[in-house]
């Protein structure tokens, strides 16, 4: 896809997420790798419902601002993931309701916040590590994500929300939507007797992708 098509795709997908309640106010940010080697990111403070393709931010791998409006304050953590996972070409960060609710619970398994109970979670996401709480924009979020970026497709920032990767922006958005549904189910099922997938069932699903 050309840079112009990718810009329009970001605007369209962001608006679609906004209209369906995955993003509200100025929360969340998106980025993707451009054919030029630069990265396209949502501007800081922007609403997913009102992005302008021509004003999206362009940064280089070191976070230098190349063009467009001032980039998201989280661009450093997006870049940390790209640097450490070459399969990742797009990233979605949301404050979506169910994943953010999950991120506020005490006692999560920090290696994997959602114990698998459906195949799709295993195939699309695998495991969801929890990053200890840091204030939004703290450069240490990038350090924490850099350590884990090569091994995971999504992350849960404690008391904040999810960070989800994809092979392109469509894939990252699909992963985000499905992960949000999984969190919704996990919270709905809380306190109920769940039949979790067995080790063998999980092994059988691993590597099957989507
Ligand atoms: O939670 C925050 O403040 C950020 O992580 C966020 O979601 C929005 O920040 P910007 O991308 O700088 O608008
Ligand atoms: Zn945020």
Coordinates of N, CA, C and O in Angstrom, one line a residue, residues 29-208:
X29 N -3.9 5.4 21.1 CA -3.0 5.8 20.0 C -2.7 4.7 19.0 O -2.8 3.5 19.4
X30 N -2.4 5.0 17.8 CA -2.2 4.0 16.7 C -0.8 4.4 16.1 O -0.5 5.5 16.0
X31 N -0.2 3.3 15.5 CA 1.0 3.6 14.7 C 1.1 2.5 13.7 O 0.5 1.4 13.8
X32 N 1.8 2.8 12.6 CA 2.2 1.7 11.6 C 3.5 2.1 10.9 O 3.9 3.3 10.9
X33 N 4.1 1.0 10.3 CA 5.3 1.2 9.6 C 5.0 1.7 8.2 O 4.2 1.1 7.5
X34 N 5.7 2.7 7.7 CA 5.5 3.2 6.4 C 6.5 2.6 5.4 O 7.6 2.2 5.8
X35 N 6.2 2.6 4.1 CA 7.1 2.0 3.1 C 8.5 2.8 3.1 O 9.5 2.2 2.8
X36 N 8.5 4.0 3.6 CA 9.7 4.8 3.6 C 10.6 4.4 4.7 O 11.8 4.8 4.8
X37 N 10.1 3.6 5.7 CA 10.9 3.2 6.8 C 10.6 4.1 8.0 O 11.0 3.8 9.2
X38 N 9.9 5.2 7.8 CA 9.4 6.0 8.9 C 8.1 5.4 9.5 O 7.6 4.4 9.0
X39 N 7.6 6.0 10.5 CA 6.4 5.5 11.2 C 5.3 6.6 11.2 O 5.6 7.7 11.5
X40 N 4.1 6.1 11.0 CA 2.9 7.0 11.0 C 2.2 6.8 12.4 O 2.0 5.7 12.7
X41 N 1.9 7.9 13.1 CA 1.3 7.8 14.4 C 0.2 8.8 14.6 O 0.2 9.8 13.9
X42 N -0.7 8.5 15.5 CA -1.8 9.5 15.8 C -1.1 10.6 16.6 O -0.3 10.4 17.4
X43 N -1.6 11.8 16.3 CA -1.1 13.0 17.1 C -1.5 12.9 18.5 O -2.6 12.4 18.8
X44 N -0.7 13.5 19.4 CA -1.1 13.5 20.8 C -2.4 14.3 21.0 O -2.6 15.3 20.4
X45 N -3.3 13.8 21.9 CA -4.5 14.4 22.2 C -5.6 14.3 21.1 O -6.7 14.9 21.3
X46 N -5.3 13.5 20.1 CA -6.3 13.4 19.0 C -7.4 12.4 19.3 O -7.2 11.4 20.0
X47 N -8.6 12.6 18.8 CA -9.7 11.7 19.0 C -9.7 10.7 17.8 O -9.5 11.1 16.6
X48 N -9.9 9.4 18.1 CA -10.0 8.4 17.0 C -11.1 8.8 16.0 O -11.2 8.3 14.9
X49 N -12.1 9.5 16.5 CA -13.3 9.8 15.6 C -13.0 11.0 14.7 O -13.8 11.2 13.7
X50 N -11.9 11.7 14.8 CA -11.8 12.9 14.0 C -10.3 13.1 13.5 O -9.8 14.2 13.5
X51 N -9.7 12.0 13.1 CA -8.3 12.1 12.6 C -8.3 12.7 11.2 O -9.3 12.5 10.4
X52 N -7.2 13.4 10.9 CA -7.1 14.0 9.5 C -5.9 13.4 8.9 O -4.8 13.5 9.4
X53 N -6.1 12.7 7.8 CA -5.0 11.9 7.1 C -3.7 12.8 6.9 O -2.6 12.3 7.0
X54 N -4.0 14.1 6.6 CA -2.8 14.9 6.2 C -2.1 15.4 7.5 O -0.9 15.9 7.3
X55 N -2.7 15.3 8.6 CA -2.0 15.9 9.9 C -1.5 14.8 10.8 O -0.9 15.1 11.8
X56 N -1.6 13.5 10.3 CA -1.0 12.4 11.1 C 0.5 12.6 11.3 O 1.1 13.2 10.4
X57 N 1.1 12.2 12.4 CA 2.5 12.4 12.7 C 3.4 11.4 12.0 O 3.0 10.2 12.0
X58 N 4.5 11.9 11.5 CA 5.5 10.9 11.0 C 6.8 11.1 11.9 O 7.2 12.2 12.2
X59 N 7.3 9.9 12.3 CA 8.5 9.9 13.2 C 9.5 8.9 12.6 O 9.1 8.0 11.9
X60 N 10.8 9.1 13.0 CA 11.7 8.1 12.6 C 11.9 7.1 13.7 O 11.3 7.2 14.8
X61 N 12.7 6.0 13.5 CA 12.8 5.0 14.5 C 13.4 5.5 15.9 O 13.2 4.9 16.9
X62 N 14.1 6.6 15.8 CA 14.6 7.2 17.1 C 13.6 8.2 17.7 O 13.9 8.8 18.8
X63 N 12.4 8.3 17.1 CA 11.4 9.2 17.7 C 11.5 10.6 17.3 O 10.8 11.5 17.8
X64 N 12.4 10.9 16.3 CA 12.5 12.3 15.8 C 11.2 12.6 15.0 O 10.8 11.8 14.2
X65 N 10.7 13.8 15.3 CA 9.4 14.2 14.6 C 9.8 14.7 13.2 O 10.5 15.7 13.0
X66 N 9.2 14.0 12.2 CA 9.6 14.4 10.8 C 8.6 15.3 10.2 O 8.9 16.3 9.5
X67 N 7.3 15.0 10.4 CA 6.2 15.9 9.8 C 4.9 15.6 10.5 O 4.7 14.7 11.3
X68 N 3.9 16.5 10.2 CA 2.6 16.3 10.8 C 2.5 17.0 12.1 O 3.4 17.6 12.6
X69 N 1.4 16.7 12.8 CA 1.2 17.2 14.2 C 2.1 16.5 15.2 O 2.6 15.4 14.9
X70 N 2.2 17.1 16.4 CA 3.1 16.5 17.4 C 2.6 15.1 17.7 O 1.4 14.9 17.9
X71 N 3.5 14.1 17.7 CA 3.0 12.7 17.9 C 2.6 12.4 19.3 O 2.9 13.1 20.2
X72 N 1.9 11.3 19.4 CA 1.4 10.7 20.7 C 2.6 10.7 21.7 O 3.7 10.4 21.3
X73 N 2.2 10.9 22.9 CA 3.3 10.9 24.0 C 3.8 9.5 24.2 O 4.8 9.2 24.9
X74 N 3.1 8.5 23.6 CA 3.5 7.1 23.8 C 4.3 6.6 22.6 O 4.5 5.4 22.5
X75 N 4.7 7.5 21.7 CA 5.4 7.0 20.5 C 6.6 6.2 20.8 O 7.0 5.3 20.1
X76 N 7.3 6.6 22.0 CA 8.5 5.9 22.4 C 8.2 4.4 22.6 O 9.0 3.5 22.3
X77 N 7.1 4.1 23.2 CA 6.8 2.7 23.5 C 6.4 1.9 22.2 O 6.8 0.8 22.0
X78 N 5.8 2.6 21.3 CA 5.5 2.0 20.0 C 6.8 1.6 19.3 O 7.0 0.5 18.8
X79 N 7.7 2.6 19.3 CA 9.0 2.4 18.6 C 9.9 1.3 19.3 O 10.5 0.5 18.6
X80 N 9.7 1.2 20.6 CA 10.5 0.1 21.3 C 10.0 -1.3 20.8 O 10.8 -2.2 20.7
X81 N 8.7 -1.4 20.6 CA 8.2 -2.7 20.1 C 8.7 -2.9 18.6 O 9.2 -4.0 18.3
X82 N 8.6 -1.9 17.8 CA 9.1 -2.1 16.4 C 10.6 -2.5 16.4 O 11.0 -3.4 15.6
X83 N 11.4 -1.9 17.2 CA 12.8 -2.2 17.3 C 13.1 -3.6 17.7 O 14.0 -4.2 17.2
X84 N 12.2 -4.2 18.5 CA 12.5 -5.5 19.0 C 11.6 -6.6 18.5 O 11.8 -7.8 18.8
X85 N 10.7 -6.3 17.6 CA 9.9 -7.3 16.9 C 9.7 -6.9 15.5 O 8.8 -6.1 15.1
X86 N 10.4 -7.6 14.6 CA 10.4 -7.2 13.2 C 9.1 -7.7 12.4 O 8.9 -7.2 11.3
X87 N 8.4 -8.6 13.1 CA 7.1 -9.0 12.5 C 6.0 -8.0 12.7 O 4.9 -8.1 12.1
X88 N 6.2 -7.1 13.7 CA 5.2 -6.1 14.0 C 5.3 -4.9 13.0 O 6.3 -4.3 12.9
X89 N 4.1 -4.7 12.4 CA 4.1 -3.5 11.4 C 3.0 -2.5 11.8 O 2.9 -1.5 11.1
X90 N 2.3 -2.8 12.9 CA 1.3 -1.8 13.4 C 1.0 -2.1 14.8 O 1.1 -3.2 15.3
X91 N 0.6 -1.0 15.5 CA 0.3 -1.1 17.0 C -1.0 -0.3 17.3 O -1.1 0.8 16.8
X92 N -1.8 -0.9 18.2 CA -3.0 -0.3 18.7 C -2.9 -0.2 20.2 O -2.7 -1.2 20.9
X93 N -3.1 1.0 20.8 CA -3.2 1.2 22.2 C -4.5 1.8 22.5 O -4.9 2.8 21.9
X94 N -5.3 1.1 23.4 CA -6.7 1.5 23.7 C -6.9 1.7 25.2 O -6.1 1.1 26.0
X95 N -7.9 2.4 25.6 CA -8.4 2.3 27.0 C -9.8 1.6 26.9 O -10.7 2.1 27.5
X96 N -9.9 0.6 26.1 CA -11.2 -0.1 26.0 C -11.7 -0.6 27.3 O -10.9 -1.0 28.1
X97 N -13.0 -0.6 27.4 CA -13.6 -0.8 28.8 C -13.2 -2.1 29.5 O -12.8 -2.1 30.6
X98 N -13.3 -3.2 28.8 CA -13.1 -4.5 29.5 C -11.7 -4.8 29.8 O -11.3 -5.3 30.9
X99 N -10.8 -4.5 28.8 CA -9.4 -4.7 29.0 C -8.8 -3.7 30.1 O -8.0 -4.1 30.9
X100 N -9.4 -2.5 30.1 CA -8.9 -1.6 31.1 C -9.4 -2.0 32.5 O -8.7 -1.9 33.5
X101 N -10.6 -2.5 32.5 CA -11.2 -3.0 33.8 C -10.3 -4.1 34.3 O -9.8 -4.2 35.5
X102 N -9.9 -5.0 33.4 CA -9.1 -6.2 33.8 C -7.7 -5.7 34.3 O -7.2 -6.2 35.3
X103 N -7.2 -4.6 33.6 CA -5.9 -4.1 34.0 C -5.8 -3.5 35.4 O -4.8 -3.2 36.0
X104 N -7.0 -3.3 36.0 CA -7.1 -2.6 37.3 C -7.3 -3.7 38.4 O -7.3 -3.3 39.6
X105 N -7.3 -5.0 38.1 CA -7.5 -6.0 39.1 C -6.2 -6.3 39.8 O -5.2 -6.3 39.2
X106 N -6.4 -6.5 41.1 CA -5.2 -7.0 41.9 C -5.0 -8.5 41.6 O -5.9 -9.2 41.2
X107 N -3.8 -8.9 41.7 CA -3.5 -10.4 41.7 C -3.5 -11.0 40.4 O -3.7 -12.2 40.3
X108 N -3.4 -10.2 39.3 CA -3.3 -10.8 37.9 C -2.0 -11.6 37.8 O -1.0 -11.3 38.4
X109 N -2.1 -12.7 37.0 CA -0.9 -13.4 36.7 C -0.1 -12.5 35.7 O -0.5 -12.3 34.6
X110 N 1.1 -12.0 36.1 CA 1.8 -11.0 35.3 C 2.4 -11.6 34.1 O 2.7 -10.9 33.1
X111 N 2.4 -13.0 34.0 CA 2.9 -13.6 32.8 C 1.8 -13.7 31.8 O 2.1 -13.8 30.6
X112 N 0.6 -13.8 32.2 CA -0.6 -14.0 31.3 C -1.8 -13.6 32.1 O -2.3 -14.4 32.9
X113 N -2.4 -12.4 31.8 CA -3.5 -11.9 32.6 C -4.8 -12.7 32.3 O -5.8 -12.6 33.0
X114 N -4.9 -13.4 31.1 CA -6.1 -14.2 30.8 C -5.8 -15.7 30.6 O -5.1 -16.0 29.7
X115 N -6.2 -16.5 31.6 CA -6.0 -17.9 31.5 C -6.9 -18.4 30.3 O -8.1 -18.2 30.4
X116 N -6.3 -19.1 29.3 CA -7.1 -19.4 28.1 C -8.3 -20.3 28.4 O -8.3 -21.3 29.0
X117 N -9.5 -19.8 27.8 CA -10.7 -20.6 27.9 C -11.4 -20.6 26.5 O -12.4 -21.3 26.3
X118 N -10.8 -19.9 25.5 CA -11.3 -20.0 24.1 C -10.1 -20.2 23.2 O -9.1 -19.6 23.4
X119 N -10.3 -20.9 22.1 CA -9.2 -21.1 21.1 C -8.7 -19.8 20.5 O -7.5 -19.7 20.3
X120 N -9.6 -18.9 20.2 CA -9.2 -17.7 19.5 C -8.2 -16.9 20.2 O -7.3 -16.3 19.6
X121 N -8.3 -16.8 21.5 CA -7.3 -16.1 22.3 C -5.9 -16.7 22.2 O -5.0 -16.0 22.0
X122 N -5.9 -18.0 22.2 CA -4.6 -18.7 22.1 C -4.0 -18.5 20.7 O -2.8 -18.2 20.5
X123 N -4.9 -18.6 19.6 CA -4.4 -18.5 18.3 C -4.0 -17.1 17.9 O -3.0 -16.9 17.2
X124 N -4.7 -16.1 18.3 CA -4.5 -14.7 17.9 C -3.5 -14.0 18.8 O -2.6 -13.2 18.4
X125 N -3.6 -14.2 20.1 CA -2.8 -13.5 21.1 C -1.7 -14.4 21.8 O -0.6 -14.0 21.9
X126 N -2.2 -15.5 22.2 CA -1.2 -16.4 22.9 C -1.3 -16.1 24.4 O -2.0 -16.7 25.2
X127 N -0.5 -15.2 24.8 CA -0.4 -14.8 26.3 C -0.4 -13.3 26.4 O 0.0 -12.6 25.4
X128 N -0.9 -12.8 27.5 CA -1.0 -11.4 27.7 C -0.3 -10.9 29.0 O -0.8 -10.9 30.1
X129 N 1.0 -10.6 28.8 CA 1.8 -10.2 30.0 C 1.4 -8.8 30.5 O 0.9 -8.0 29.8
X130 N 1.5 -8.6 31.8 CA 1.1 -7.3 32.5 C 2.4 -6.5 32.7 O 3.3 -7.0 33.3
X131 N 2.3 -5.3 32.3 CA 3.4 -4.3 32.5 C 3.1 -3.5 33.8 O 2.0 -3.0 33.9
X132 N 4.0 -3.5 34.8 CA 3.7 -2.8 36.0 C 3.3 -1.3 35.8 O 3.7 -0.7 34.8
X133 N 2.4 -0.8 36.7 CA 1.9 0.5 36.5 C 3.0 1.6 36.4 O 3.9 1.7 37.2
X134 N 2.9 2.4 35.4 CA 3.7 3.6 35.2 C 2.8 4.7 34.6 O 1.9 4.4 33.9
X135 N 3.0 5.9 34.9 CA 2.1 7.0 34.4 C 2.2 7.0 32.9 O 3.3 6.8 32.3
X136 N 1.1 7.4 32.2 CA 1.1 7.5 30.8 C 2.2 8.4 30.3 O 2.5 9.5 31.0
X137 N 3.0 8.0 29.3 CA 4.1 8.8 28.8 C 5.4 8.6 29.5 O 6.4 9.1 29.0
X138 N 5.4 7.8 30.6 CA 6.7 7.5 31.3 C 7.6 6.7 30.3 O 7.2 5.7 29.8
X139 N 8.8 7.2 30.1 CA 9.7 6.5 29.2 C 10.0 5.0 29.6 O 10.4 4.2 28.8
X140 N 9.8 4.7 30.9 CA 10.0 3.3 31.4 C 9.0 2.3 30.8 O 9.3 1.1 30.8
X141 N 7.9 2.8 30.3 CA 7.0 1.9 29.6 C 7.7 1.3 28.4 O 7.6 0.1 28.1
X142 N 8.4 2.1 27.7 CA 9.2 1.6 26.5 C 10.2 0.6 26.9 O 10.4 -0.5 26.2
X143 N 10.9 0.8 28.0 CA 11.9 -0.1 28.5 C 11.2 -1.5 28.8 O 11.8 -2.5 28.5
X144 N 10.1 -1.4 29.5 CA 9.4 -2.7 29.9 C 8.9 -3.4 28.7 O 9.0 -4.6 28.6
X145 N 8.4 -2.7 27.7 CA 7.9 -3.3 26.5 C 9.0 -3.9 25.7 O 8.9 -5.0 25.1
X146 N 10.1 -3.2 25.6 CA 11.3 -3.6 24.8 C 11.7 -5.0 25.3 O 12.1 -5.9 24.5
X147 N 11.7 -5.3 26.6 CA 12.1 -6.5 27.2 C 11.3 -7.7 26.7 O 11.7 -8.8 26.6
X148 N 10.0 -7.4 26.4 CA 9.0 -8.5 26.2 C 8.6 -8.5 24.7 O 7.9 -9.5 24.3
X149 N 9.0 -7.5 23.9 CA 8.4 -7.3 22.6 C 8.6 -8.5 21.6 O 7.7 -8.8 20.8
X150 N 9.7 -9.2 21.7 CA 10.0 -10.2 20.8 C 9.1 -11.5 21.1 O 8.9 -12.3 20.2
X151 N 8.6 -11.6 22.3 CA 7.9 -12.9 22.7 C 6.4 -12.8 22.7 O 5.8 -13.8 23.0
X152 N 5.8 -11.6 22.6 CA 4.4 -11.5 22.8 C 3.8 -10.6 21.7 O 4.4 -9.7 21.2
X153 N 2.5 -10.9 21.5 CA 1.7 -10.0 20.5 C 0.9 -9.0 21.1 O 0.4 -8.1 20.4
X154 N 0.7 -9.0 22.5 CA -0.1 -8.0 23.1 C 0.3 -7.9 24.6 O 0.9 -8.9 25.1
X155 N 0.0 -6.8 25.2 CA 0.5 -6.5 26.6 C -0.6 -5.7 27.3 O -1.4 -5.0 26.6
X156 N -0.6 -5.9 28.6 CA -1.6 -5.1 29.4 C -0.9 -4.2 30.3 O -0.1 -4.6 31.2
X157 N -1.1 -2.9 30.1 CA -0.4 -1.9 31.0 C -1.3 -1.8 32.2 O -2.5 -1.4 32.1
X158 N -0.8 -2.1 33.4 CA -1.5 -2.1 34.6 C -2.2 -0.8 34.9 O -1.6 0.3 34.7
X159 N -3.5 -0.8 35.3 CA -4.3 0.4 35.6 C -4.3 1.4 34.4 O -4.3 2.6 34.6
X160 N -4.2 0.9 33.2 CA -4.2 1.8 32.0 C -4.9 1.2 30.8 O -5.9 1.7 30.4
X161 N -4.4 0.1 30.2 CA -5.1 -0.5 29.1 C -4.1 -1.3 28.2 O -3.0 -1.5 28.6
X162 N -4.7 -1.9 27.1 CA -3.9 -2.8 26.3 C -3.0 -2.1 25.2 O -3.3 -1.0 24.8
X163 N -2.0 -2.9 24.8 CA -1.1 -2.5 23.7 C -1.1 -3.8 22.8 O -0.7 -4.9 23.3
X164 N -1.6 -3.6 21.6 CA -1.7 -4.8 20.7 C -1.0 -4.6 19.4 O -1.1 -3.6 18.8
X165 N -0.3 -5.7 18.9 CA 0.5 -5.6 17.7 C -0.2 -6.3 16.6 O -1.1 -7.1 16.8
X166 N 0.3 -6.1 15.3 CA -0.3 -6.8 14.2 C 0.7 -6.8 13.0 O 1.6 -6.0 13.0
X167 N 0.5 -7.6 12.1 CA 1.3 -7.7 10.9 C 1.0 -6.4 10.0 O 1.8 -6.0 9.2
X168 N -0.2 -5.9 10.2 CA -0.6 -4.6 9.5 C -1.7 -4.0 10.4 O -2.1 -4.6 11.4
X169 N -2.2 -2.8 10.1 CA -3.1 -2.2 11.0 C -4.4 -2.9 11.1 O -5.1 -3.0 12.1
X170 N -4.9 -3.6 10.0 CA -6.1 -4.3 10.0 C -6.0 -5.5 11.0 O -6.8 -5.8 11.8
X171 N -4.8 -6.2 10.9 CA -4.6 -7.3 11.8 C -4.5 -6.8 13.3 O -5.1 -7.5 14.2
X172 N -3.8 -5.7 13.5 CA -3.7 -5.2 14.9 C -5.1 -4.8 15.4 O -5.4 -5.1 16.6
X173 N -5.9 -4.2 14.6 CA -7.3 -3.8 15.0 C -8.1 -5.1 15.3 O -8.8 -5.2 16.3
X174 N -8.0 -6.1 14.4 CA -8.8 -7.3 14.6 C -8.3 -7.9 16.0 O -9.2 -8.4 16.8
X175 N -7.0 -8.0 16.2 CA -6.5 -8.6 17.4 C -7.1 -7.8 18.6 O -7.4 -8.4 19.6
X176 N -7.1 -6.5 18.5 CA -7.6 -5.6 19.6 C -9.0 -5.9 19.9 O -9.4 -6.1 21.1
X177 N -9.9 -6.0 18.9 CA -11.3 -6.2 19.1 C -11.5 -7.6 19.7 O -12.3 -7.7 20.6
X178 N -10.8 -8.6 19.2 CA -11.0 -10.0 19.8 C -10.5 -10.1 21.2 O -11.1 -10.7 22.0
X179 N -9.4 -9.4 21.5 CA -8.9 -9.4 22.9 C -9.8 -8.7 23.8 O -10.1 -9.1 24.9
X180 N -10.4 -7.6 23.3 CA -11.4 -6.9 24.2 C -12.6 -7.8 24.5 O -13.1 -7.9 25.6
X181 N -13.1 -8.6 23.5 CA -14.2 -9.5 23.7 C -13.8 -10.6 24.7 O -14.6 -11.0 25.5
X182 N -12.5 -11.0 24.6 CA -12.1 -12.1 25.5 C -12.1 -11.5 27.0 O -12.4 -12.2 27.9
X183 N -11.6 -10.3 27.1 CA -11.6 -9.7 28.5 C -13.1 -9.6 29.0 O -13.3 -9.8 30.2
X184 N -14.0 -9.2 28.1 CA -15.4 -9.1 28.5 C -15.9 -10.4 29.0 O -16.5 -10.5 30.0
X185 N -15.6 -11.5 28.2 CA -16.0 -12.8 28.7 C -15.4 -13.2 30.0 O -16.0 -13.8 30.9
X186 N -14.1 -12.9 30.1 CA -13.3 -13.3 31.4 C -14.0 -12.6 32.6 O -14.2 -13.2 33.6
X187 N -14.4 -11.3 32.4 CA -15.1 -10.6 33.5 C -16.5 -11.2 33.8 O -16.9 -11.3 34.9
X188 N -17.2 -11.5 32.6 CA -18.5 -12.1 32.8 C -18.5 -13.4 33.5 O -19.4 -13.8 34.3
X189 N -17.4 -14.2 33.3 CA -17.3 -15.5 33.8 C -16.7 -15.5 35.2 O -16.6 -16.6 35.9
X190 N -16.2 -14.3 35.7 CA -15.6 -14.3 37.0 C -16.5 -14.9 38.1 O -17.6 -14.5 38.1
X191 N -15.9 -15.8 38.9 CA -16.7 -16.4 40.0 C -17.5 -17.6 39.5 O -18.0 -18.3 40.3
X192 N -17.5 -17.9 38.2 CA -18.2 -19.0 37.7 C -17.2 -20.2 37.5 O -16.0 -19.9 37.5
X193 N -17.7 -21.4 37.4 CA -16.8 -22.5 37.3 C -16.5 -22.7 35.8 O -17.3 -23.1 35.0
X194 N -15.3 -22.3 35.4 CA -14.9 -22.2 34.0 C -14.2 -23.5 33.6 O -13.3 -24.0 34.4
X195 N -14.5 -24.1 32.4 CA -13.7 -25.2 31.9 C -12.5 -24.5 31.1 O -12.8 -24.1 30.0
X196 N -11.4 -24.4 31.7 CA -10.2 -23.8 31.0 C -9.7 -24.8 30.0 O -9.9 -26.0 30.1
X197 N -9.1 -24.3 28.9 CA -8.4 -25.2 28.0 C -7.3 -25.9 28.7 O -6.6 -25.3 29.5
X198 N -7.1 -27.2 28.4 CA -6.1 -28.0 29.0 C -4.7 -27.7 28.3 O -4.7 -27.1 27.2
X199 N -3.6 -28.1 29.0 CA -2.3 -27.8 28.4 C -2.2 -28.4 27.0 O -1.7 -27.8 26.1
X200 N -2.7 -29.6 26.8 CA -2.7 -30.3 25.5 C -3.5 -29.5 24.5 O -3.1 -29.3 23.3
X201 N -4.7 -29.0 24.9 CA -5.5 -28.3 24.0 C -4.8 -27.0 23.6 O -4.8 -26.5 22.4
X202 N -4.1 -26.3 24.5 CA -3.4 -25.1 24.2 C -2.2 -25.4 23.3 O -2.0 -24.7 22.3
X203 N -1.5 -26.5 23.6 CA -0.3 -26.8 22.7 C -0.8 -27.1 21.3 O -0.2 -26.6 20.3
X204 N -1.9 -27.7 21.2 CA -2.5 -28.1 19.8 C -2.8 -26.8 19.1 O -2.7 -26.7 17.8
X205 N -3.2 -25.7 19.8 CA -3.6 -24.5 19.1 C -2.4 -23.6 18.8 O -2.5 -22.8 17.9
X206 N -1.3 -23.7 19.6 CA -0.2 -22.8 19.5 C 0.4 -22.9 18.1 O 0.6 -24.0 17.5
X207 N 0.7 -21.7 17.5 CA 1.3 -21.7 16.2 C 0.3 -21.9 15.0 O 0.7 -21.9 13.9
X208 N -0.9 -22.1 15.4 CA -1.9 -22.2 14.3 C -2.3 -20.8 13.7 O -3.0 -20.8 12.7

